[in-house]
Amino acid sequence: MSRLLAVTVAATLSLALVGCVGDEDEAGAEAGETGGEADVALGDTPLPACDAAMFIYEQIVAELVLPSPDPAYVAELYRGDPPDISGESPTPGGSALQRWVREVDAGLGRVEAGVLLDDAAIEAALELALSEADPQQVRLALVDLVQTLRLVASLDVRARLAAVSDVLPDPARDPALLQAEWDHAWCTWSGVLSPLAVEADAVAGEGWEAQIVAGFEDGHAGLTGGEQVWAPDEFATKPAKQIIEKSIFGVIARVLLVRAEAARAGADPALAREALGLFTILEDRVRERNTPAVELITTMLGGDPADIDAAQIETELAIAFVKRARKYCDEAVQAGVLGTPDGIKGAWEGIIYTQVVLPVMSDRLADQGFDAEAHLADWDAYLTAIATDDPAAALELSVGLVEWNCALQAALGIETCTSSDDES
């Protein structure tokens, strides 16, 4: 959906540049005075710990695709041999990968009774793999390990981008601090999650990877150049955070369905277990919109692969995502946030949640004359109307967006069109 990105980038730039025409020399002087932050590119921050963690992750994944993965080698990779007790993190010990998991758990409060939850889950999977004689059980345990690492990666990316995009301007803060956080999210995305986007695009040809990369690039460029050259530009960073985060959900949904279908077709419990692990990344998107589906999907993917119904999983996910999309079909108009970063970011959330359910819309609404390309064009136009503060156009377009969203909700059996009501 690169054309969608082009529209919002153009609109965002036009707003960011209001009042700045003719100030090129002054802006250039300010950039020079602050060390030339505008010349810093995405990924320029040295992040040896993240690079090391991602290298170990790649080695673990490479081991898992072998016919007979060696759990002892995987344990050595994760724990370090000998364990590293250099104290480089608040939770020392283990390899760079284990320290990263521990730091994410501690930073996000994923702790229970003094135990770091994801690190403990990985350790439990390793212990099971090391104790099992059945090769299939060894593989399942190692699949669980990799899925936990993917969950940690998704949580880490979301948390870092949120912290940066929500930060208040502070002239005393070195912009390099924000750039480092954004680059760390980029490092984690590139190392763990980007292969899933490549796979999703290969299957559906939707452009998820390019959309996410563009979000990272635009958001990073917006970390300086707001009202003051050292301040973040919210017109860039807030939409970029949503583009990345919500597009990752879209990628996970696509790959989950691919794994579910393949697990049933090949009677493969390892693929089913991988699909189950991917669902944990989406679980908080499903809860409070289609909560009963959580147990249904986890039970299905955790049972006999022959009982997996990928079409039903797709429907259950669509019920949750279409409700989330509904909020943004007219929020900017109703809340009066046209021409603001919040209005633009909300439109992007609606666009991407709609992208997630678009295959279901095309299927379920075909007899009503639904045109996917035209619908996305309307979202494009709505985004532009919000960015350019055009209330008449935004109101008119929002009506059509709401109608099609509610049409899908009706087709999915949702009794009352809603953005927040849960299924019973």
CSV table of C-alpha atoms in Angstrom, one decimal:
chain,number,residue,atom,x,y,z
A,1,MET,CA,0.0,0.0,0.0
A,2,SER,CA,2.8,2.4,-0.8
A,3,ARG,CA,0.4,4.8,-2.4
A,4,LEU,CA,-1.3,5.2,1.0
A,5,LEU,CA,2.0,6.0,2.6
A,6,ALA,CA,2.8,8.5,-0.1
A,7,VAL,CA,-0.5,10.4,0.5
A,8,THR,CA,0.1,10.7,4.3
A,9,VAL,CA,3.7,11.6,3.9
A,10,ALA,CA,2.9,14.4,1.5
A,11,ALA,CA,0.1,15.7,3.7
A,12,THR,CA,2.3,15.5,6.8
A,13,LEU,CA,5.2,17.3,5.1
A,14,SER,CA,2.9,20.0,3.9
A,15,LEU,CA,1.7,20.6,7.5
A,16,ALA,CA,5.2,20.4,9.0
A,17,LEU,CA,6.5,23.0,6.5
A,18,VAL,CA,3.7,25.5,7.2
A,19,GLY,CA,5.4,28.8,8.2
A,20,CYS,CA,8.9,27.4,7.3
A,21,VAL,CA,9.1,28.4,3.7
A,22,GLY,CA,12.1,30.7,3.2
A,23,ASP,CA,13.7,29.7,6.5
A,24,GLU,CA,16.1,27.1,4.9
A,25,ASP,CA,19.2,29.0,6.0
A,26,GLU,CA,18.1,29.4,9.5
A,27,ALA,CA,17.0,25.8,9.8
A,28,GLY,CA,20.4,24.7,8.4
A,29,ALA,CA,22.2,26.9,10.9
A,30,GLU,CA,20.2,25.4,13.7
A,31,ALA,CA,20.9,21.9,12.5
A,32,GLY,CA,24.6,22.7,12.4
A,33,GLU,CA,24.5,24.1,15.9
A,34,THR,CA,23.0,20.9,17.3
A,35,GLY,CA,25.4,18.6,15.6
A,36,GLY,CA,23.6,17.9,12.3
A,37,GLU,CA,21.0,15.5,13.6
A,38,ALA,CA,19.2,15.7,10.2
A,39,ASP,CA,22.1,13.7,8.7
A,40,VAL,CA,21.6,10.8,11.0
A,41,ALA,CA,20.0,7.9,9.2
A,42,LEU,CA,17.8,5.0,10.4
A,43,GLY,CA,20.0,2.4,12.0
A,44,ASP,CA,23.1,4.6,12.5
A,45,THR,CA,23.1,4.1,16.3
A,46,PRO,CA,25.7,1.6,17.3
A,47,LEU,CA,23.8,-1.2,19.1
A,48,PRO,CA,26.2,-4.0,19.7
A,49,ALA,CA,24.1,-5.7,22.4
A,50,CYS,CA,21.0,-5.8,20.1
A,51,ASP,CA,23.1,-6.9,17.1
A,52,ALA,CA,24.6,-9.7,19.2
A,53,ALA,CA,21.2,-10.8,20.4
A,54,MET,CA,19.7,-10.9,16.9
A,55,PHE,CA,22.7,-12.9,15.6
A,56,ILE,CA,22.1,-15.5,18.3
A,57,TYR,CA,18.4,-15.5,17.4
A,58,GLU,CA,19.2,-16.2,13.7
A,59,GLN,CA,21.5,-19.1,14.8
A,60,ILE,CA,18.7,-20.7,16.9
A,61,VAL,CA,16.2,-20.4,14.0
A,62,ALA,CA,18.7,-21.9,11.6
A,63,GLU,CA,19.2,-24.8,14.0
A,64,LEU,CA,15.4,-25.4,14.3
A,65,VAL,CA,15.0,-25.9,10.5
A,66,LEU,CA,17.5,-28.8,10.5
A,67,PRO,CA,16.0,-32.4,10.4
A,68,SER,CA,17.3,-33.0,13.9
A,69,PRO,CA,17.9,-29.8,15.9
A,70,ASP,CA,20.3,-30.1,18.8
A,71,PRO,CA,18.6,-28.8,22.0
A,72,ALA,CA,22.0,-28.7,23.8
A,73,TYR,CA,23.4,-26.4,21.2
A,74,VAL,CA,20.3,-24.2,21.4
A,75,ALA,CA,20.6,-24.1,25.2
A,76,GLU,CA,24.3,-23.1,24.8
A,77,LEU,CA,23.3,-20.3,22.4
A,78,TYR,CA,20.6,-18.9,24.6
A,79,ARG,CA,22.4,-19.3,28.0
A,80,GLY,CA,25.9,-18.5,26.8
A,81,ASP,CA,28.8,-20.8,27.3
A,82,PRO,CA,30.2,-19.9,29.7
A,83,PRO,CA,27.4,-17.7,31.0
A,84,ASP,CA,28.2,-14.0,30.6
A,85,ILE,CA,28.1,-12.3,34.0
A,86,SER,CA,29.7,-9.0,32.8
A,87,GLY,CA,26.9,-7.0,34.3
A,88,GLU,CA,26.1,-5.1,31.1
A,89,SER,CA,22.4,-5.2,32.0
A,90,PRO,CA,20.3,-4.9,35.1
A,91,THR,CA,19.7,-8.6,34.8
A,92,PRO,CA,23.1,-10.0,34.1
A,93,GLY,CA,23.9,-13.5,33.0
A,94,GLY,CA,23.3,-15.6,29.9
A,95,SER,CA,24.0,-14.6,26.3
A,96,ALA,CA,23.1,-11.3,24.7
A,97,LEU,CA,19.8,-12.8,23.6
A,98,GLN,CA,18.9,-13.9,27.2
A,99,ARG,CA,19.9,-10.6,28.6
A,100,TRP,CA,17.7,-8.8,26.0
A,101,VAL,CA,14.7,-11.1,27.0
A,102,ARG,CA,15.3,-10.4,30.7
A,103,GLU,CA,15.6,-6.6,30.1
A,104,VAL,CA,12.3,-6.5,28.1
A,105,ASP,CA,10.5,-8.6,30.8
A,106,ALA,CA,11.8,-6.3,33.6
A,107,GLY,CA,11.1,-3.1,31.7
A,108,LEU,CA,7.6,-4.1,30.8
A,109,GLY,CA,6.8,-5.6,34.2
A,110,ARG,CA,6.4,-9.1,32.8
A,111,VAL,CA,7.2,-10.5,36.2
A,112,GLU,CA,5.2,-12.7,38.5
A,113,ALA,CA,6.3,-13.8,41.9
A,114,GLY,CA,9.8,-12.5,41.2
A,115,VAL,CA,10.1,-14.5,38.0
A,116,LEU,CA,10.7,-13.0,34.6
A,117,LEU,CA,7.9,-14.6,32.6
A,118,ASP,CA,9.3,-14.9,29.1
A,119,ASP,CA,12.8,-15.9,30.2
A,120,ALA,CA,11.2,-18.5,32.5
A,121,ALA,CA,9.1,-19.8,29.6
A,122,ILE,CA,12.2,-20.1,27.4
A,123,GLU,CA,14.1,-21.9,30.2
A,124,ALA,CA,11.2,-24.3,30.6
A,125,ALA,CA,11.1,-25.0,26.9
A,126,LEU,CA,14.9,-25.7,27.0
A,127,GLU,CA,14.6,-28.0,29.9
A,128,LEU,CA,11.8,-30.0,28.2
A,129,ALA,CA,13.8,-30.2,25.0
A,130,LEU,CA,16.9,-31.4,26.8
A,131,SER,CA,15.0,-34.1,28.8
A,132,GLU,CA,12.9,-35.4,25.9
A,133,ALA,CA,13.8,-38.5,23.9
A,134,ASP,CA,11.0,-38.1,21.4
A,135,PRO,CA,12.4,-36.0,18.5
A,136,GLN,CA,8.9,-34.5,17.8
A,137,GLN,CA,8.6,-33.3,21.4
A,138,VAL,CA,12.0,-31.8,21.2
A,139,ARG,CA,11.0,-29.9,18.1
A,140,LEU,CA,7.7,-28.7,19.7
A,141,ALA,CA,9.6,-27.4,22.7
A,142,LEU,CA,12.1,-25.5,20.5
A,143,VAL,CA,9.2,-24.1,18.5
A,144,ASP,CA,7.7,-22.8,21.7
A,145,LEU,CA,11.1,-21.2,22.5
A,146,VAL,CA,11.2,-19.3,19.1
A,147,GLN,CA,7.6,-18.2,19.5
A,148,THR,CA,8.3,-16.7,22.9
A,149,LEU,CA,11.2,-14.8,21.3
A,150,ARG,CA,8.9,-13.5,18.6
A,151,LEU,CA,6.4,-12.4,21.3
A,152,VAL,CA,9.1,-10.6,23.2
A,153,ALA,CA,10.3,-8.9,20.0
A,154,SER,CA,6.8,-7.6,19.2
A,155,LEU,CA,6.4,-6.3,22.7
A,156,ASP,CA,9.8,-4.6,22.7
A,157,VAL,CA,9.1,-2.9,19.3
A,158,ARG,CA,5.7,-1.6,20.5
A,159,ALA,CA,7.1,-0.3,23.8
A,160,ARG,CA,10.1,1.5,22.3
A,161,LEU,CA,8.1,3.1,19.6
A,162,ALA,CA,5.4,4.2,22.0
A,163,ALA,CA,7.9,5.7,24.4
A,164,VAL,CA,9.4,7.8,21.5
A,165,SER,CA,6.2,8.8,19.8
A,166,ASP,CA,4.6,10.0,23.0
A,167,VAL,CA,7.6,11.9,24.4
A,168,LEU,CA,7.3,15.6,25.1
A,169,PRO,CA,9.7,18.1,23.6
A,170,ASP,CA,12.7,18.8,25.8
A,171,PRO,CA,15.6,21.1,24.7
A,172,ALA,CA,17.9,19.5,27.3
A,173,ARG,CA,17.5,16.0,25.8
A,174,ASP,CA,20.0,14.9,23.1
A,175,PRO,CA,18.0,13.8,20.0
A,176,ALA,CA,20.4,10.8,19.8
A,177,LEU,CA,18.6,9.3,22.8
A,178,LEU,CA,15.3,9.1,20.8
A,179,GLN,CA,17.2,7.9,17.7
A,180,ALA,CA,18.8,5.1,19.7
A,181,GLU,CA,15.4,3.9,21.0
A,182,TRP,CA,13.9,4.0,17.5
A,183,ASP,CA,17.0,2.3,16.1
A,184,HIS,CA,16.7,-0.4,18.7
A,185,ALA,CA,13.1,-1.1,17.6
A,186,TRP,CA,14.4,-1.2,14.0
A,187,CYS,CA,17.1,-3.7,15.1
A,188,THR,CA,14.6,-6.0,16.8
A,189,TRP,CA,12.1,-5.7,13.9
A,190,SER,CA,14.8,-6.5,11.4
A,191,GLY,CA,16.3,-9.4,13.3
A,192,VAL,CA,13.1,-11.2,14.4
A,193,LEU,CA,9.9,-10.0,12.7
A,194,SER,CA,10.9,-8.8,9.2
A,195,PRO,CA,11.3,-12.4,7.8
A,196,LEU,CA,7.6,-12.9,8.6
A,197,ALA,CA,6.7,-9.8,6.6
A,198,VAL,CA,8.7,-11.1,3.6
A,199,GLU,CA,6.8,-14.4,3.9
A,200,ALA,CA,3.4,-12.7,4.2
A,201,ASP,CA,4.1,-10.6,1.1
A,202,ALA,CA,5.2,-13.6,-0.9
A,203,VAL,CA,1.9,-15.3,-0.1
A,204,ALA,CA,-0.5,-12.4,-0.6
A,205,GLY,CA,1.5,-9.7,-2.3
A,206,GLU,CA,0.2,-6.9,-0.1
A,207,GLY,CA,3.3,-4.9,0.6
A,208,TRP,CA,3.4,-5.2,4.4
A,209,GLU,CA,7.2,-5.1,4.5
A,210,ALA,CA,7.5,-1.9,2.5
A,211,GLN,CA,4.8,-0.3,4.5
A,212,ILE,CA,6.6,-1.1,7.8
A,213,VAL,CA,10.0,0.0,6.5
A,214,ALA,CA,8.6,3.3,5.3
A,215,GLY,CA,7.1,3.8,8.7
A,216,PHE,CA,10.4,3.3,10.4
A,217,GLU,CA,12.2,5.6,7.9
A,218,ASP,CA,9.6,8.4,8.2
A,219,GLY,CA,9.3,8.2,11.9
A,220,HIS,CA,13.1,8.3,12.3
A,221,ALA,CA,13.3,11.3,10.1
A,222,GLY,CA,10.7,13.0,12.2
A,223,LEU,CA,12.6,12.6,15.5
A,224,THR,CA,14.0,16.1,14.8
A,225,GLY,CA,12.5,19.0,12.9
A,226,GLY,CA,9.4,19.7,14.9
A,227,GLU,CA,8.6,23.2,16.0
A,228,GLN,CA,12.2,23.4,17.0
A,229,VAL,CA,14.9,21.5,15.1
A,230,TRP,CA,15.7,19.4,18.2
A,231,ALA,CA,12.1,18.5,18.9
A,232,PRO,CA,10.2,15.5,17.4
A,233,ASP,CA,7.7,16.1,14.7
A,234,GLU,CA,4.5,14.5,15.9
A,235,PHE,CA,3.0,14.7,12.4
A,236,ALA,CA,5.7,12.1,11.5
A,237,THR,CA,6.4,10.1,14.6
A,238,LYS,CA,2.8,9.4,15.8
A,239,PRO,CA,1.5,8.1,12.5
A,240,ALA,CA,4.7,6.1,11.9
A,241,LYS,CA,4.3,4.3,15.2
A,242,GLN,CA,0.8,3.2,14.3
A,243,ILE,CA,1.9,2.2,10.8
A,244,ILE,CA,4.6,-0.1,12.1
A,245,GLU,CA,2.7,-1.5,15.0
A,246,LYS,CA,-0.6,-2.2,13.2
A,247,SER,CA,1.1,-3.5,10.1
A,248,ILE,CA,3.0,-6.0,12.3
A,249,PHE,CA,-0.3,-7.3,13.5
A,250,GLY,CA,-1.4,-7.7,9.9
A,251,VAL,CA,1.8,-9.6,9.1
A,252,ILE,CA,1.2,-11.9,12.1
A,253,ALA,CA,-2.4,-12.5,11.1
A,254,ARG,CA,-1.4,-13.5,7.5
A,255,VAL,CA,1.4,-15.9,8.6
A,256,LEU,CA,-0.8,-17.4,11.3
A,257,LEU,CA,-3.4,-18.4,8.8
A,258,VAL,CA,-0.7,-19.8,6.4
A,259,ARG,CA,0.7,-22.0,9.3
A,260,ALA,CA,-2.8,-23.1,10.4
A,261,GLU,CA,-3.7,-24.2,6.8
A,262,ALA,CA,-0.3,-26.0,6.4
A,263,ALA,CA,-0.6,-27.7,9.8
A,264,ARG,CA,-3.9,-29.2,8.8
A,265,ALA,CA,-2.9,-30.2,5.3
A,266,GLY,CA,0.3,-31.8,6.5
A,267,ALA,CA,-1.0,-33.1,9.9
A,268,ASP,CA,2.0,-31.2,11.4
A,269,PRO,CA,1.8,-30.4,15.1
A,270,ALA,CA,4.9,-28.3,14.9
A,271,LEU,CA,3.3,-25.9,12.4
A,272,ALA,CA,0.2,-25.8,14.6
A,273,ARG,CA,2.3,-25.0,17.6
A,274,GLU,CA,3.9,-22.2,15.6
A,275,ALA,CA,0.5,-20.8,14.7
A,276,LEU,CA,-0.5,-20.9,18.3
A,277,GLY,CA,2.7,-19.0,19.2
A,278,LEU,CA,1.9,-16.3,16.6
A,279,PHE,CA,-1.6,-16.0,18.0
A,280,THR,CA,-0.2,-14.9,21.4
A,281,ILE,CA,1.1,-11.7,19.6
A,282,LEU,CA,-2.5,-11.0,18.5
A,283,GLU,CA,-4.3,-12.0,21.6
A,284,ASP,CA,-4.6,-8.6,23.1
A,285,ARG,CA,-6.1,-7.3,19.8
A,286,VAL,CA,-8.8,-10.0,20.1
A,287,ARG,CA,-9.6,-9.7,23.8
A,288,GLU,CA,-12.4,-7.3,24.7
A,289,ARG,CA,-13.6,-7.4,21.1
A,290,ASN,CA,-14.0,-11.2,20.5
A,291,THR,CA,-12.9,-12.7,23.8
A,292,PRO,CA,-14.6,-16.1,23.3
A,293,ALA,CA,-12.4,-16.6,20.2
A,294,VAL,CA,-9.2,-16.6,22.4
A,295,GLU,CA,-10.1,-20.0,23.9
A,296,LEU,CA,-11.6,-21.3,20.7
A,297,ILE,CA,-8.4,-20.5,18.7
A,298,THR,CA,-5.9,-21.6,21.3
A,299,THR,CA,-7.8,-24.9,21.8
A,300,MET,CA,-7.9,-25.5,18.1
A,301,LEU,CA,-4.3,-24.8,17.4
A,302,GLY,CA,-3.2,-26.7,20.5
A,303,GLY,CA,-5.1,-29.9,19.6
A,304,ASP,CA,-5.2,-32.3,16.7
A,305,PRO,CA,-4.1,-30.6,13.5
A,306,ALA,CA,-6.9,-32.3,11.7
A,307,ASP,CA,-9.4,-30.2,13.6
A,308,ILE,CA,-7.9,-26.9,12.6
A,309,ASP,CA,-10.2,-24.7,10.6
A,310,ALA,CA,-8.2,-21.8,9.2
A,311,ALA,CA,-11.3,-20.2,7.7
A,312,GLN,CA,-13.0,-20.1,11.1
A,313,ILE,CA,-9.8,-18.6,12.6
A,314,GLU,CA,-9.8,-15.9,9.9
A,315,THR,CA,-13.5,-15.1,10.7
A,316,GLU,CA,-12.8,-14.8,14.4
A,317,LEU,CA,-9.9,-12.5,13.9
A,318,ALA,CA,-11.9,-10.4,11.5
A,319,ILE,CA,-14.6,-9.9,14.1
A,320,ALA,CA,-12.1,-8.4,16.4
A,321,PHE,CA,-10.3,-6.3,13.8
A,322,VAL,CA,-13.3,-4.9,12.1
A,323,LYS,CA,-14.5,-3.6,15.4
A,324,ARG,CA,-11.1,-1.9,16.0
A,325,ALA,CA,-11.3,-0.4,12.5
A,326,ARG,CA,-14.8,1.0,13.1
A,327,LYS,CA,-13.5,3.4,15.7
A,328,TYR,CA,-11.3,5.2,13.2
A,329,CYS,CA,-13.8,5.4,10.4
A,330,ASP,CA,-15.1,8.7,11.8
A,331,GLU,CA,-13.2,9.4,15.0
A,332,ALA,CA,-11.3,12.4,13.6
A,333,VAL,CA,-14.7,14.0,12.6
A,334,GLN,CA,-16.5,13.2,15.8
A,335,ALA,CA,-13.6,14.1,18.1
A,336,GLY,CA,-12.7,17.3,16.2
A,337,VAL,CA,-9.1,16.4,15.6
A,338,LEU,CA,-8.8,17.2,11.9
A,339,GLY,CA,-5.4,18.6,11.0
A,340,THR,CA,-3.7,17.1,14.1
A,341,PRO,CA,-1.2,14.3,14.6
A,342,ASP,CA,-3.8,12.4,16.6
A,343,GLY,CA,-6.3,12.6,13.7
A,344,ILE,CA,-3.7,11.4,11.2
A,345,LYS,CA,-2.5,8.5,13.3
A,346,GLY,CA,-6.0,7.4,14.0
A,347,ALA,CA,-6.8,7.4,10.2
A,348,TRP,CA,-3.7,5.1,9.8
A,349,GLU,CA,-5.0,2.8,12.4
A,350,GLY,CA,-8.3,2.5,10.6
A,351,ILE,CA,-6.5,2.0,7.3
A,352,ILE,CA,-4.4,-0.8,8.5
A,353,TYR,CA,-7.0,-2.6,10.5
A,354,THR,CA,-9.1,-2.4,7.3
A,355,GLN,CA,-6.2,-3.9,5.3
A,356,VAL,CA,-6.2,-6.8,7.7
A,357,VAL,CA,-9.8,-7.7,7.1
A,358,LEU,CA,-9.9,-6.7,3.4
A,359,PRO,CA,-9.8,-10.3,2.1
A,360,VAL,CA,-12.8,-11.1,4.3
A,361,MET,CA,-14.6,-7.9,3.1
A,362,SER,CA,-14.0,-8.8,-0.5
A,363,ASP,CA,-15.4,-12.3,0.1
A,364,ARG,CA,-18.4,-11.5,2.4
A,365,LEU,CA,-19.5,-8.3,0.7
A,366,ALA,CA,-19.0,-9.3,-3.0
A,367,ASP,CA,-22.8,-9.6,-3.5
A,368,GLN,CA,-23.2,-6.0,-2.2
A,369,GLY,CA,-20.9,-4.6,-4.8
A,370,PHE,CA,-17.9,-4.1,-2.5
A,371,ASP,CA,-14.8,-2.8,-4.4
A,372,ALA,CA,-11.6,-3.2,-2.3
A,373,GLU,CA,-9.6,-0.8,-4.4
A,374,ALA,CA,-12.3,1.9,-4.3
A,375,HIS,CA,-12.7,1.4,-0.6
A,376,LEU,CA,-8.9,1.9,0.0
A,377,ALA,CA,-9.1,5.0,-2.2
A,378,ASP,CA,-11.8,6.4,0.1
A,379,TRP,CA,-9.5,5.8,3.1
A,380,ASP,CA,-6.7,7.6,1.1
A,381,ALA,CA,-9.0,10.5,0.6
A,382,TYR,CA,-10.2,10.5,4.2
A,383,LEU,CA,-6.6,10.6,5.4
A,384,THR,CA,-5.9,13.5,3.1
A,385,ALA,CA,-9.0,15.4,4.3
A,386,ILE,CA,-7.8,14.9,7.9
A,387,ALA,CA,-4.3,16.0,7.2
A,388,THR,CA,-5.4,19.1,5.3
A,389,ASP,CA,-8.2,20.0,7.8
A,390,ASP,CA,-11.1,19.6,5.3
A,391,PRO,CA,-14.1,19.0,7.5
A,392,ALA,CA,-16.7,18.7,4.6
A,393,ALA,CA,-14.7,16.1,2.7
A,394,ALA,CA,-13.8,14.2,5.9
A,395,LEU,CA,-17.5,14.0,7.0
A,396,GLU,CA,-18.7,12.9,3.6
A,397,LEU,CA,-16.0,10.2,3.3
A,398,SER,CA,-16.5,9.0,6.9
A,399,VAL,CA,-20.1,8.1,6.1
A,400,GLY,CA,-19.1,5.6,3.4
A,401,LEU,CA,-16.3,4.2,5.5
A,402,VAL,CA,-18.8,3.5,8.4
A,403,GLU,CA,-21.3,2.0,6.0
A,404,TRP,CA,-18.9,-0.6,4.6
A,405,ASN,CA,-17.5,-1.4,8.0
A,406,CYS,CA,-20.9,-2.0,9.5
A,407,ALA,CA,-21.8,-4.0,6.4
A,408,LEU,CA,-19.0,-6.4,7.2
A,409,GLN,CA,-19.9,-6.5,10.9
A,410,ALA,CA,-23.4,-7.6,9.8
A,411,ALA,CA,-22.1,-10.2,7.4
A,412,LEU,CA,-19.9,-11.6,10.3
A,413,GLY,CA,-23.0,-11.9,12.5
A,414,ILE,CA,-22.3,-9.0,14.8
A,415,GLU,CA,-25.7,-7.9,16.1
A,416,THR,CA,-25.0,-4.2,16.5
A,417,CYS,CA,-22.3,-2.3,14.6
A,418,THR,CA,-19.7,-1.3,17.3
A,419,SER,CA,-16.1,-0.4,17.9
A,420,SER,CA,-15.9,-1.6,21.4
A,421,ASP,CA,-18.6,-4.1,22.4
A,422,ASP,CA,-17.3,-7.6,23.1
A,423,GLU,CA,-18.8,-10.8,21.8
A,424,SER,CA,-20.6,-12.9,24.4
